CSV table of C-alpha atoms in Angstrom, one decimal:
chain,number,residue,atom,x,y,z
A,192,MET,CA,-124.9,-130.7,41.0
A,193,THR,CA,-124.9,-128.4,38.4
A,194,VAL,CA,-127.5,-128.9,35.3
A,195,THR,CA,-126.5,-127.7,31.9
A,196,PHE,CA,-129.2,-126.6,29.1
A,197,TYR,CA,-128.3,-125.8,25.6
A,198,VAL,CA,-130.6,-123.5,24.0
A,199,PRO,CA,-129.9,-122.1,20.7
A,200,GLN,CA,-129.0,-118.3,20.2
A,201,ASP,CA,-129.5,-118.9,16.1
A,202,ALA,CA,-131.7,-116.4,14.7
A,203,ALA,CA,-134.7,-119.0,13.9
A,204,ALA,CA,-134.7,-120.4,17.3
A,205,LEU,CA,-134.8,-116.4,18.9
A,206,SER,CA,-137.6,-115.8,16.0
A,207,VAL,CA,-140.0,-119.1,17.4
A,208,GLY,CA,-139.3,-117.9,21.5
A,209,ALA,CA,-135.7,-119.1,22.7
A,210,ASP,CA,-135.1,-116.3,24.8
A,211,GLU,CA,-138.4,-117.1,26.4
A,212,VAL,CA,-137.7,-120.6,26.7
A,213,VAL,CA,-134.3,-119.7,28.5
A,214,GLU,CA,-135.9,-117.4,31.0
A,215,ALA,CA,-138.3,-120.1,31.5
A,216,ILE,CA,-135.9,-122.3,32.4
A,217,ARG,CA,-133.9,-120.5,34.3
A,218,LEU,CA,-137.0,-119.5,37.0
A,219,GLU,CA,-138.2,-123.3,37.2
A,220,ALA,CA,-135.0,-124.6,37.9
A,221,GLY,CA,-134.6,-121.2,40.7
A,222,ARG,CA,-138.0,-122.6,41.8
A,223,ARG,CA,-136.7,-126.4,42.3
A,224,GLY,CA,-133.9,-125.1,44.0
A,225,ILE,CA,-131.7,-127.0,41.0
A,226,ALA,CA,-128.1,-125.5,40.1
A,227,ALA,CA,-128.8,-124.8,36.1
A,228,ARG,CA,-126.0,-123.1,34.0
A,229,VAL,CA,-127.7,-122.2,30.5
A,230,ILE,CA,-124.9,-122.5,27.3
A,231,ARG,CA,-126.3,-120.5,24.0
A,232,ASN,CA,-125.2,-122.5,21.4
A,233,GLY,CA,-125.8,-122.5,17.4
A,234,SER,CA,-128.3,-124.5,16.2
A,235,ARG,CA,-128.1,-128.3,14.5
A,236,GLY,CA,-130.2,-127.0,11.9
A,237,LEU,CA,-133.4,-129.3,12.7
A,238,PHE,CA,-135.5,-126.3,12.3
A,239,TRP,CA,-138.9,-128.0,13.3
A,240,LEU,CA,-137.6,-129.2,16.3
A,241,GLU,CA,-137.0,-125.3,17.3
A,242,PRO,CA,-136.1,-124.6,20.0
A,243,LEU,CA,-134.4,-127.7,20.5
A,244,VAL,CA,-133.0,-127.7,24.1
A,245,GLU,CA,-130.6,-130.3,25.1
A,246,VAL,CA,-129.2,-131.1,28.3
A,247,ALA,CA,-126.0,-132.7,29.1
A,248,THR,CA,-125.8,-136.0,31.1
A,249,PRO,CA,-123.3,-138.4,31.8
A,250,ALA,CA,-124.7,-140.2,28.6
A,251,GLY,CA,-124.8,-137.3,26.1
A,252,ARG,CA,-126.7,-135.2,25.5
A,253,ILE,CA,-130.6,-135.7,25.3
A,254,ALA,CA,-133.2,-133.1,23.1
A,255,TYR,CA,-136.7,-132.1,23.8
A,256,GLY,CA,-138.4,-130.0,21.2
A,257,PRO,CA,-139.8,-127.7,20.1
A,258,VAL,CA,-140.1,-126.3,23.6
A,259,ALA,CA,-142.4,-123.3,24.3
A,260,PRO,CA,-142.0,-121.6,27.6
A,261,GLU,CA,-145.2,-122.9,29.0
A,262,ASP,CA,-143.9,-126.6,28.4
A,263,VAL,CA,-140.9,-126.0,30.5
A,264,PRO,CA,-142.7,-126.8,34.0
A,265,ALA,CA,-144.2,-130.2,32.9
A,266,LEU,CA,-140.6,-131.2,31.0
A,267,PHE,CA,-138.6,-130.8,34.8
A,268,ASP,CA,-141.9,-132.3,36.2
A,269,ALA,CA,-141.1,-135.2,33.5
A,270,GLY,CA,-136.9,-135.4,34.8
A,271,MET,CA,-135.9,-133.3,31.9
A,272,ALA,CA,-133.2,-131.9,34.2
A,273,GLU,CA,-131.6,-135.9,35.1
A,274,GLY,CA,-132.2,-136.1,30.7
A,275,ARG,CA,-135.3,-138.4,31.0
A,276,GLY,CA,-138.0,-138.0,28.7
A,277,GLY,CA,-137.9,-136.0,25.3
A,278,LEU,CA,-136.9,-136.9,21.8
A,279,GLY,CA,-133.3,-139.4,23.0
A,280,PRO,CA,-130.0,-138.5,22.6
A,281,THR,CA,-129.7,-135.6,20.0
A,282,GLU,CA,-126.8,-137.6,18.2
A,283,ASP,CA,-129.0,-140.4,17.5
A,284,LEU,CA,-132.5,-138.4,16.2
A,285,PRO,CA,-132.7,-139.5,12.4
A,286,PHE,CA,-132.3,-136.1,10.5
A,287,LEU,CA,-128.7,-135.4,12.6
A,288,LYS,CA,-127.3,-139.1,12.9
A,289,ALA,CA,-127.7,-139.4,8.7
A,290,GLN,CA,-125.5,-136.8,8.1
A,291,THR,CA,-121.6,-136.8,6.9
A,292,ARG,CA,-121.0,-133.1,9.0
A,293,PHE,CA,-117.6,-132.0,7.6
A,294,THR,CA,-118.7,-128.3,7.8
A,295,PHE,CA,-121.3,-128.1,9.9
A,296,ALA,CA,-119.9,-131.1,13.0
A,297,ARG,CA,-119.1,-128.1,15.8
A,298,CYS,CA,-122.7,-125.6,14.5
A,299,GLY,CA,-124.7,-126.7,17.5
A,300,VAL,CA,-122.3,-128.4,19.9
A,301,ILE,CA,-120.1,-125.4,21.0
A,302,ALA,CA,-120.9,-121.8,22.7
A,303,PRO,CA,-120.3,-120.1,19.6
A,304,LEU,CA,-117.6,-117.4,21.0
A,305,SER,CA,-115.6,-120.2,23.2
A,306,LEU,CA,-112.4,-120.4,21.6
A,307,ALA,CA,-111.6,-123.3,24.3
A,308,ASP,CA,-115.4,-125.6,22.9
A,309,TYR,CA,-113.5,-124.3,19.1
A,310,ALA,CA,-109.9,-125.8,20.2
A,311,ALA,CA,-111.3,-128.8,21.3
A,312,MET,CA,-112.8,-129.6,17.9
A,313,ASP,CA,-110.4,-129.6,16.4
A,314,GLY,CA,-110.3,-125.9,15.6
A,315,TRP,CA,-107.1,-124.1,14.4
A,316,LYS,CA,-105.6,-127.5,13.3
A,317,GLY,CA,-106.1,-126.7,9.5
A,318,LEU,CA,-104.4,-123.2,10.0
A,319,ALA,CA,-101.4,-124.5,12.0
A,320,ARG,CA,-100.7,-126.7,9.5
A,321,ALA,CA,-101.2,-124.1,6.8
A,322,ILE,CA,-98.3,-122.0,8.3
A,323,ALA,CA,-95.9,-124.9,7.9
A,324,MET,CA,-96.6,-125.4,4.2
A,325,GLU,CA,-95.4,-122.9,1.3
A,326,PRO,CA,-98.3,-121.5,-0.2
A,327,ALA,CA,-98.3,-123.1,-3.4
A,328,ALA,CA,-98.6,-126.6,-1.4
A,329,ILE,CA,-101.5,-124.9,0.6
A,330,VAL,CA,-102.7,-124.5,-3.0
A,331,ALA,CA,-101.8,-127.8,-4.2
A,332,GLU,CA,-103.9,-128.5,-1.8
A,333,VAL,CA,-106.9,-127.6,-2.2
A,334,THR,CA,-106.8,-128.6,-5.2
A,335,LYS,CA,-106.4,-132.1,-5.0
A,336,SER,CA,-109.4,-132.0,-2.7
A,337,GLY,CA,-111.6,-130.8,-5.5
A,338,LEU,CA,-113.1,-128.2,-3.7
A,339,ARG,CA,-115.6,-126.4,-5.7
A,340,GLY,CA,-117.2,-122.9,-5.1
A,341,ARG,CA,-120.5,-124.0,-3.2
A,342,GLY,CA,-122.2,-120.0,-4.4
A,343,GLY,CA,-123.3,-120.4,-8.4
A,344,ALA,CA,-121.7,-122.5,-10.8
A,345,GLY,CA,-119.1,-124.3,-9.1
A,346,PHE,CA,-115.7,-123.3,-10.3
A,347,PRO,CA,-112.9,-125.2,-8.5
A,348,THR,CA,-111.3,-123.5,-5.7
A,349,GLY,CA,-108.1,-124.4,-5.8
A,350,ILE,CA,-107.8,-122.9,-9.6
A,351,LYS,CA,-109.2,-119.7,-8.4
A,352,TRP,CA,-106.4,-119.1,-5.7
A,353,LYS,CA,-103.7,-120.3,-7.7
A,354,THR,CA,-104.6,-117.5,-10.3
A,355,VAL,CA,-104.7,-114.6,-7.2
A,356,LEU,CA,-100.8,-116.7,-5.9
A,357,ASP,CA,-100.2,-116.2,-10.0
A,358,ALA,CA,-101.1,-112.4,-9.9
A,359,PRO,CA,-98.9,-110.1,-9.6
A,360,GLY,CA,-99.4,-107.3,-7.1
A,361,ALA,CA,-98.9,-105.2,-4.6
A,362,LYS,CA,-101.7,-106.0,-2.4
A,363,LYS,CA,-103.8,-108.9,-2.0
A,364,TYR,CA,-107.5,-109.3,-0.8
A,365,ILE,CA,-109.6,-112.2,0.7
A,366,VAL,CA,-113.2,-111.6,0.1
A,367,ALA,CA,-116.1,-114.0,2.0
A,368,ASN,CA,-119.1,-114.2,0.3
A,369,ALA,CA,-122.0,-113.9,2.5
A,370,ASP,CA,-124.4,-112.2,1.4
A,371,GLU,CA,-127.1,-115.1,1.3
A,372,GLY,CA,-130.1,-114.2,-0.8
A,373,ASP,CA,-131.4,-116.7,-2.3
A,374,SER,CA,-134.7,-118.2,-1.2
A,375,GLY,CA,-134.3,-121.0,1.1
A,376,THR,CA,-131.2,-120.7,2.1
A,377,PHE,CA,-129.6,-119.8,5.8
A,378,ALA,CA,-126.5,-122.1,5.5
A,379,ASP,CA,-124.3,-118.8,5.8
A,380,ARG,CA,-126.4,-117.6,8.8
A,381,MET,CA,-125.9,-120.8,10.5
A,382,LEU,CA,-122.3,-120.7,10.7
A,383,MET,CA,-121.6,-117.2,11.4
A,384,GLU,CA,-123.6,-117.7,14.7
A,385,GLY,CA,-122.7,-121.4,15.6
A,386,ASP,CA,-119.3,-121.4,14.3
A,387,PRO,CA,-117.5,-117.9,13.5
A,388,PHE,CA,-114.2,-118.8,14.2
A,389,HIS,CA,-114.3,-121.7,11.7
A,390,LEU,CA,-114.9,-119.1,9.0
A,391,ILE,CA,-112.0,-116.9,10.8
A,392,GLU,CA,-109.8,-119.7,9.6
A,393,GLY,CA,-111.1,-120.5,6.4
A,394,MET,CA,-110.1,-117.1,5.9
A,395,ALA,CA,-106.7,-116.9,7.5
A,396,ILE,CA,-105.4,-120.3,5.5
A,397,ALA,CA,-106.8,-118.7,2.0
A,398,GLY,CA,-104.9,-115.3,2.9
A,399,LEU,CA,-101.5,-117.4,3.7
A,400,ALA,CA,-102.4,-119.5,0.4
A,401,VAL,CA,-102.2,-116.7,-2.1
A,402,GLY,CA,-100.3,-113.8,-0.5
A,403,ALA,CA,-102.9,-111.5,0.8
A,404,GLU,CA,-102.7,-109.7,4.4
A,405,HIS,CA,-106.4,-108.9,4.6
A,406,GLY,CA,-109.7,-110.1,4.3
A,407,TYR,CA,-113.4,-108.9,4.4
A,408,ILE,CA,-116.8,-110.7,4.9
A,409,TYR,CA,-119.7,-109.2,3.1
A,410,THR,CA,-122.8,-109.8,4.4
A,411,ARG,CA,-126.0,-108.2,4.1
A,412,SER,CA,-127.7,-105.7,7.2
A,413,GLU,CA,-130.9,-108.3,7.3
A,414,TYR,CA,-128.2,-110.6,9.3
A,415,PRO,CA,-127.8,-108.7,12.9
A,416,HIS,CA,-126.9,-111.4,15.3
A,417,ALA,CA,-124.3,-113.0,12.7
A,418,ILE,CA,-123.2,-109.3,12.4
A,419,ALA,CA,-122.6,-109.0,15.8
A,420,ILE,CA,-121.1,-112.6,17.0
A,421,MET,CA,-118.6,-112.1,13.9
A,422,GLN,CA,-117.8,-108.9,14.8
A,423,ALA,CA,-117.1,-110.4,18.6
A,424,ALA,CA,-115.1,-113.8,16.8
A,425,ILE,CA,-113.1,-111.4,14.8
A,426,GLY,CA,-111.8,-109.6,18.2
A,427,LEU,CA,-111.6,-112.4,20.4
A,428,ALA,CA,-109.0,-114.0,17.6
A,429,ARG,CA,-107.0,-111.2,17.0
A,430,ASP,CA,-106.4,-111.1,20.8
A,431,ALA,CA,-105.7,-114.9,20.8
A,432,GLY,CA,-103.5,-114.1,17.8
A,433,TYR,CA,-105.2,-116.1,15.2
A,434,LEU,CA,-105.5,-112.9,13.6
A,435,GLY,CA,-103.1,-109.5,13.4
A,436,ALA,CA,-99.8,-108.9,12.4
A,437,SER,CA,-98.4,-112.8,13.2
A,438,VAL,CA,-100.9,-115.0,13.0
A,439,MET,CA,-100.3,-117.8,15.9
A,440,GLY,CA,-97.0,-116.4,16.2
A,441,SER,CA,-95.6,-117.3,12.5
A,442,GLY,CA,-94.5,-114.1,11.4
A,443,ARG,CA,-97.3,-113.7,9.0
A,444,ALA,CA,-100.0,-111.2,8.7
A,445,PHE,CA,-103.5,-111.7,8.2
A,446,ASP,CA,-106.7,-109.3,9.4
A,447,MET,CA,-110.4,-109.0,8.5
A,448,GLU,CA,-113.5,-107.0,8.6
A,449,ILE,CA,-116.6,-107.0,8.0
A,450,ARG,CA,-118.7,-105.0,5.4
A,451,ALA,CA,-122.5,-105.0,5.5
A,452,GLY,CA,-124.4,-104.6,2.9
A,453,ALA,CA,-128.1,-103.2,2.2
A,454,GLY,CA,-129.5,-106.3,0.6
A,455,ALA,CA,-129.3,-105.8,-3.1
A,456,TYR,CA,-129.4,-109.5,-4.5
A,457,VAL,CA,-127.1,-108.7,-7.6
A,458,CYS,CA,-124.4,-107.7,-4.8
A,459,GLY,CA,-124.2,-111.8,-4.5
A,460,GLU,CA,-122.6,-111.4,-7.6
A,461,GLU,CA,-118.8,-111.2,-6.6
A,462,THR,CA,-118.0,-107.8,-8.8
A,463,ALA,CA,-121.4,-106.5,-7.8
A,464,LEU,CA,-120.2,-107.1,-4.4
A,465,LEU,CA,-116.6,-105.5,-4.8
A,466,GLU,CA,-118.3,-102.3,-6.0
A,467,SER,CA,-120.5,-102.1,-3.2
A,468,ILE,CA,-117.4,-102.7,-0.4
A,469,GLU,CA,-115.4,-100.1,-2.6
A,470,GLY,CA,-118.6,-97.8,-1.1
A,471,LYS,CA,-120.2,-97.2,-4.4
A,472,ARG,CA,-123.5,-98.7,-6.4
A,473,GLY,CA,-123.9,-102.2,-6.5
A,474,GLN,CA,-122.8,-102.6,-10.3
A,475,VAL,CA,-121.8,-105.4,-12.0
A,476,ARG,CA,-118.2,-104.9,-13.5
A,477,ALA,CA,-117.8,-105.5,-17.1
A,478,LYS,CA,-114.8,-109.3,-17.2
A,479,PRO,CA,-112.2,-109.3,-18.7
A,480,PRO,CA,-110.8,-108.2,-16.0
A,481,LEU,CA,-111.3,-110.9,-13.5
A,482,PRO,CA,-111.2,-110.3,-10.4
A,483,ALA,CA,-108.9,-112.6,-9.6
A,484,HIS,CA,-106.5,-110.4,-11.8
A,485,GLU,CA,-107.9,-107.3,-10.9
A,486,GLY,CA,-110.8,-107.6,-7.7
A,487,LEU,CA,-110.7,-105.2,-4.7
A,488,PHE,CA,-109.4,-101.5,-5.0
A,489,GLY,CA,-107.8,-103.2,-8.5
A,490,TYR,CA,-105.6,-105.8,-6.8
A,491,PRO,CA,-105.9,-109.5,-6.9
A,492,THR,CA,-108.7,-111.0,-5.2
A,493,VAL,CA,-110.0,-114.2,-3.9
A,494,ILE,CA,-113.8,-114.3,-3.5
A,495,ASN,CA,-115.6,-117.5,-2.4
A,496,ASN,CA,-119.0,-118.3,-0.3
A,497,ILE,CA,-118.7,-118.7,3.4
A,498,LEU,CA,-119.6,-122.7,2.5
A,499,SER,CA,-115.9,-122.6,-0.1
A,500,LEU,CA,-114.3,-121.4,2.7
A,501,THR,CA,-115.0,-123.1,6.1
A,502,ALA,CA,-114.8,-126.2,3.7
A,503,VAL,CA,-110.9,-125.7,3.6
A,504,PRO,CA,-109.8,-126.2,7.3
A,505,PHE,CA,-111.0,-129.5,7.5
A,506,ILE,CA,-108.9,-130.2,4.0
A,507,LEU,CA,-105.5,-128.7,5.6
A,508,ASP,CA,-106.4,-131.1,8.7
A,509,LYS,CA,-107.4,-134.0,7.5
A,510,GLY,CA,-105.6,-134.0,4.2
A,511,ALA,CA,-107.2,-133.7,1.0
A,512,GLU,CA,-108.1,-137.4,-0.1
A,513,THR,CA,-109.9,-137.8,2.9
A,514,TYR,CA,-112.3,-134.7,1.4
A,515,ALA,CA,-112.2,-136.0,-1.8
A,516,ASN,CA,-113.1,-140.2,-1.0
A,517,VAL,CA,-117.0,-138.7,-0.2
A,518,GLY,CA,-118.6,-137.4,-3.1
A,519,PHE,CA,-120.4,-138.2,-6.8
A,520,GLY,CA,-118.8,-137.7,-10.0
A,521,ARG,CA,-116.7,-134.1,-10.2
A,522,SER,CA,-118.9,-133.2,-7.2
A,523,ARG,CA,-116.5,-133.6,-4.6
A,524,GLY,CA,-116.7,-133.7,-0.7
A,525,THR,CA,-119.9,-133.2,1.0
A,526,MET,CA,-122.7,-130.1,0.7
A,527,PRO,CA,-124.7,-128.1,3.1
A,528,ILE,CA,-128.4,-128.8,2.1
A,529,GLN,CA,-130.7,-126.2,3.1
A,530,LEU,CA,-134.5,-127.6,3.4
A,531,ALA,CA,-137.2,-125.4,3.2
A,532,GLY,CA,-140.5,-124.3,1.9
A,533,ASN,CA,-143.5,-126.8,1.9
A,534,ILE,CA,-141.8,-129.5,4.0
A,535,ALA,CA,-142.1,-131.1,7.0
A,536,HIS,CA,-139.0,-131.2,8.1
A,537,GLY,CA,-137.0,-128.3,7.1
A,538,GLY,CA,-133.7,-127.8,8.0
A,539,LEU,CA,-130.3,-127.8,7.2
A,540,PHE,CA,-129.1,-130.9,5.9
A,541,GLU,CA,-124.8,-131.8,5.1
A,542,ILE,CA,-124.3,-134.8,3.2
A,543,GLY,CA,-121.8,-136.1,0.3
A,544,PHE,CA,-123.1,-134.8,-3.3
A,545,GLY,CA,-125.2,-137.7,-5.2
A,546,ILE,CA,-128.0,-138.7,-2.6
A,547,THR,CA,-130.8,-138.1,-5.0
A,548,LEU,CA,-133.6,-134.8,-4.9
A,549,GLY,CA,-136.4,-137.7,-4.1
A,550,GLU,CA,-134.2,-138.4,-1.1
A,551,LEU,CA,-133.8,-135.0,-0.1
A,552,VAL,CA,-137.5,-134.1,-0.1
A,553,ASN,CA,-139.4,-137.3,0.4
A,554,GLU,CA,-137.1,-138.8,3.0
A,555,VAL,CA,-134.6,-136.5,4.7
A,556,GLY,CA,-137.6,-133.8,4.7
A,557,GLY,CA,-140.9,-135.9,4.9
A,558,GLY,CA,-142.3,-134.3,1.9
A,559,THR,CA,-144.6,-131.6,2.4
A,560,ALA,CA,-145.9,-129.8,5.6
A,561,SER,CA,-149.1,-129.8,4.2
A,562,GLY,CA,-149.8,-133.7,3.7
A,563,LYS,CA,-150.5,-132.5,-0.3
A,564,PRO,CA,-148.8,-133.9,-3.1
A,565,VAL,CA,-145.6,-132.3,-4.3
A,566,LYS,CA,-145.9,-130.6,-7.6
A,567,ALA,CA,-142.6,-128.8,-8.2
A,568,VAL,CA,-139.1,-128.4,-5.9
A,569,GLN,CA,-137.0,-125.1,-6.8
A,570,VAL,CA,-132.8,-125.7,-6.5
A,571,GLY,CA,-130.5,-123.0,-5.9
A,572,GLY,CA,-132.4,-120.0,-4.9
A,573,PRO,CA,-135.4,-117.9,-7.1
A,574,LEU,CA,-133.0,-118.7,-10.5
A,575,GLY,CA,-132.8,-122.0,-9.9
A,576,ALA,CA,-134.9,-124.5,-12.3
A,577,TYR,CA,-138.2,-126.2,-10.8
A,578,PHE,CA,-137.7,-129.7,-10.8
A,579,PRO,CA,-141.2,-131.6,-11.6
A,580,PRO,CA,-141.7,-135.4,-9.2
A,581,ALA,CA,-140.6,-136.9,-12.6
A,582,LEU,CA,-136.4,-135.4,-12.3
A,583,PHE,CA,-137.0,-136.9,-8.5
A,584,ASP,CA,-134.2,-139.5,-9.6
A,585,THR,CA,-131.4,-136.5,-10.1
A,586,PRO,CA,-128.6,-136.9,-7.7
A,587,PHE,CA,-127.1,-134.0,-6.1
A,588,ASP,CA,-124.4,-133.3,-8.6
A,589,TYR,CA,-122.8,-130.1,-10.2
A,590,GLU,CA,-123.0,-132.2,-13.4
A,591,ALA,CA,-126.4,-134.2,-13.7
A,592,PHE,CA,-128.7,-130.5,-12.1
A,593,ALA,CA,-127.0,-129.1,-15.2
A,594,HIS,CA,-127.8,-132.1,-17.5
A,595,ALA,CA,-131.7,-131.4,-16.7
A,596,GLY,CA,-131.8,-127.9,-17.0
A,597,GLY,CA,-131.0,-126.6,-13.3
A,598,LEU,CA,-128.1,-125.5,-10.9
A,599,ILE,CA,-127.3,-126.3,-7.3
A,600,GLY,CA,-126.3,-122.7,-6.6
A,601,HIS,CA,-126.1,-122.1,-3.0
A,602,GLY,CA,-127.6,-125.8,-1.9
A,603,GLY,CA,-131.1,-124.1,-1.0
A,604,ILE,CA,-134.3,-126.5,-1.8
A,605,VAL,CA,-138.0,-125.0,-1.6
A,606,VAL,CA,-140.9,-127.0,-2.1
A,607,PHE,CA,-143.8,-126.5,-3.5
A,608,ASP,CA,-147.2,-128.8,-3.1
A,609,ASP,CA,-149.9,-129.6,-5.8
A,610,SER,CA,-151.8,-125.8,-5.1
A,611,VAL,CA,-148.8,-123.9,-6.8
A,612,ASP,CA,-149.6,-121.9,-9.8
A,613,MET,CA,-146.1,-122.5,-12.2
A,614,ALA,CA,-147.1,-119.5,-14.5
A,615,LYS,CA,-147.7,-117.2,-11.7
A,616,GLN,CA,-144.2,-118.6,-10.2
A,617,ALA,CA,-142.0,-117.7,-14.0
A,618,ARG,CA,-143.7,-114.1,-13.6
A,619,PHE,CA,-142.3,-114.0,-10.0
A,620,ALA,CA,-138.8,-114.9,-11.4
A,621,MET,CA,-138.9,-112.3,-14.0
A,622,ASP,CA,-140.5,-109.9,-11.8
A,623,PHE,CA,-137.4,-110.6,-9.3
A,624,CYS,CA,-135.5,-109.5,-12.1
A,625,ALA,CA,-137.0,-106.7,-12.8
A,626,ILE,CA,-136.7,-105.7,-9.1
A,627,GLU,CA,-133.1,-106.5,-8.7
A,628,SER,CA,-131.2,-105.5,-11.6
A,629,CYS,CA,-128.5,-103.0,-11.7
A,630,GLY,CA,-129.6,-101.8,-14.6
A,631,LYS,CA,-125.7,-102.2,-16.4
A,632,CYS,CA,-127.6,-104.3,-19.1
A,633,THR,CA,-130.4,-104.2,-21.7
A,634,PRO,CA,-130.8,-108.1,-21.7
A,635,CYS,CA,-131.6,-107.8,-17.7
A,636,ARG,CA,-133.0,-104.8,-17.3
A,637,ILE,CA,-135.8,-104.5,-20.4
A,638,GLY,CA,-136.3,-108.1,-21.1
A,639,SER,CA,-136.9,-109.0,-17.5
A,640,THR,CA,-139.7,-106.1,-17.6
A,641,ARG,CA,-141.3,-107.2,-21.0
A,642,GLY,CA,-140.9,-110.9,-19.7
A,643,VAL,CA,-143.8,-109.6,-16.6
A,644,GLU,CA,-145.8,-108.0,-19.7
A,645,THR,CA,-145.2,-111.4,-21.4
A,646,ILE,CA,-146.5,-113.8,-18.9
A,647,ASP,CA,-149.1,-111.5,-17.5
A,648,LYS,CA,-150.6,-111.8,-20.8
A,649,ILE,CA,-150.9,-115.5,-20.7
A,650,ILE,CA,-151.9,-115.4,-17.8
A,651,ALA,CA,-155.2,-113.8,-18.7
A,652,GLY,CA,-155.2,-116.1,-21.9
A,653,ARG,CA,-154.2,-113.8,-25.1
A,654,ASP,CA,-152.8,-115.0,-28.0
A,655,VAL,CA,-151.3,-117.5,-25.4
A,656,ALA,CA,-149.6,-119.9,-28.5
A,657,ALA,CA,-147.9,-116.8,-29.7
A,658,ASN,CA,-146.7,-115.5,-26.2
A,659,ILE,CA,-145.5,-118.5,-24.9
A,660,THR,CA,-143.2,-118.2,-28.4
A,661,LEU,CA,-142.1,-114.5,-27.2
A,662,VAL,CA,-141.1,-115.8,-23.9
A,663,GLU,CA,-138.6,-118.4,-25.2
A,664,ASP,CA,-137.5,-115.9,-27.5
A,665,LEU,CA,-136.1,-113.9,-24.8
A,666,CYS,CA,-135.6,-116.0,-22.4
A,667,GLU,CA,-132.4,-117.7,-25.0
A,668,THR,CA,-131.1,-113.4,-25.6
A,669,MET,CA,-131.5,-113.1,-21.5
A,670,LYS,CA,-129.6,-116.3,-21.0
A,671,PHE,CA,-126.7,-115.6,-23.8
A,672,GLY,CA,-127.1,-111.8,-23.7
A,673,SER,CA,-126.6,-110.5,-19.8
A,674,LEU,CA,-123.8,-109.5,-18.2
A,675,CYS,CA,-124.2,-111.6,-15.3
A,676,ALA,CA,-125.7,-113.9,-13.8
A,677,LEU,CA,-129.1,-112.6,-13.0
A,678,GLY,CA,-129.9,-111.9,-16.6
A,679,GLY,CA,-128.7,-114.6,-17.5
A,680,PHE,CA,-130.2,-117.4,-14.9
A,681,THR,CA,-133.8,-116.1,-14.8
A,682,PRO,CA,-134.6,-118.0,-17.6
A,683,TYR,CA,-133.9,-121.7,-15.8
A,684,PRO,CA,-137.2,-120.7,-13.5
A,685,VAL,CA,-139.2,-119.6,-16.3
A,686,LEU,CA,-138.3,-121.8,-18.8
A,687,SER,CA,-138.3,-125.0,-16.3
A,688,ALA,CA,-142.1,-123.7,-15.2
A,689,LEU,CA,-143.2,-123.4,-18.8
A,690,HIS,CA,-141.9,-126.8,-20.1
A,691,HIS,CA,-142.4,-129.6,-16.9
A,692,PHE,CA,-145.8,-127.6,-16.1
A,693,PRO,CA,-147.6,-126.4,-19.7
A,694,ASP,CA,-151.1,-126.5,-18.6
A,695,ASP,CA,-150.6,-124.0,-15.4
A,696,PHE,CA,-150.4,-121.7,-19.0
A,697,ALA,CA,-152.9,-123.2,-20.9
A,698,LYS,CA,-156.2,-122.7,-18.4
A,699,ALA,CA,-158.6,-120.4,-18.7
A,700,PRO,CA,-158.2,-116.6,-18.9
A,701,ARG,CA,-158.0,-115.8,-15.5
A,702,ALA,CA,-157.3,-112.7,-13.1
A,703,GLN,CA,-153.5,-111.2,-13.6
A,704,ALA,CA,-151.0,-112.3,-11.1
A,705,ALA,CA,-150.0,-108.9,-10.4
A,706,GLU,CA,-153.4,-107.7,-8.7
């Protein structure tokens, strides 16, 4: 009998020795005369258990982790090849069992480049239904689901698609924004590495919905594993007829390709992203015109985050109502939340909107990895607000976060314990903006530089009250005067640090953070 082992080839697992664990399993199985098959899957998203090894048994997969190469002989001695010992059934792990996985249902379960595995778990069903529908009906279904953009401000996806559908143009394009630059985020990478056909299906549905025949995935050169897997998946999908001149024999065309950027944070902004795809410097465009009217190469363009596009196959397959029945307030469906920073159980946790920030940090994430009290949590990347424990009853919801002075963004949560200096975090936000600014508008380009200088004076104890007032005034100018969200959102971390943690800005003079 052949024993099947699953070991992730996700970049997170590779970084902690997954390849070496595979080699150790093969050697040990060979030494014991055990016929072994190793399948390289994506990650389940339980990063504190990586490399997570799973063994297939008649009762389901049994989980072992984290596994180091030197652990393998002892695990075989304890009966790993028969599914004994370990952490128990993978699906029963509390972190995984508590989730509602719509988008990540296949991630970590299937072999990423297996068309058969993908189809066996409802793959291509959404696309097949879309082919049988008129474009306007597809757009209406997505609108009815309540799906909103998962990369920033939460704009309704269906409205964006309808705008492109109705826009005149000889050509139209679909662009997947996979320029995942926010701190503490990795959902896009996980999907591309663990379930690449999912993104292909979502983009193809979008193409059918708005009349686009070509799409681009724009991602970062820092994601070589994701790029390689997506390239291979696109080729397999094209050969199987899911892409090309006649998608699934429908006579309707859609094809796609990948473009890799050099890692400029501002290229996560949709118009700077378009400039980069076109081979230009990644610089923000003035709006209007909106990309939905004049986008890539001047044609109407849908630009959606990967998490938005990969929600669409579920909606088309299971129905808009099934998706909309999950969620909270105007935030419908699920959100793949990424837990990172100083946290005991870091990883990806997909659940319906409405769970509180405190539940995510303390119950799901297990509190800090250091064991110290949580002091601050930043949600929404480097431009997200810092929330103190006093705001941990805030529901994970677009409107609730906006009301509390924050934003959800791409769903990244970075946890800090009580050793963090929030004045230095505020300085970091301004410095990040100064470094990453495309330079097109004065409030962002100059304001961030002046912000670093002013916060340095506060940290040094010079005219603290006057300089705090100056920082607040500067943030007001950046928020309302910047051309895009890079300068416009930098005030979120700065002002939240200043207002929620005032004691960190009123200490005795210290060495400047730049030293």
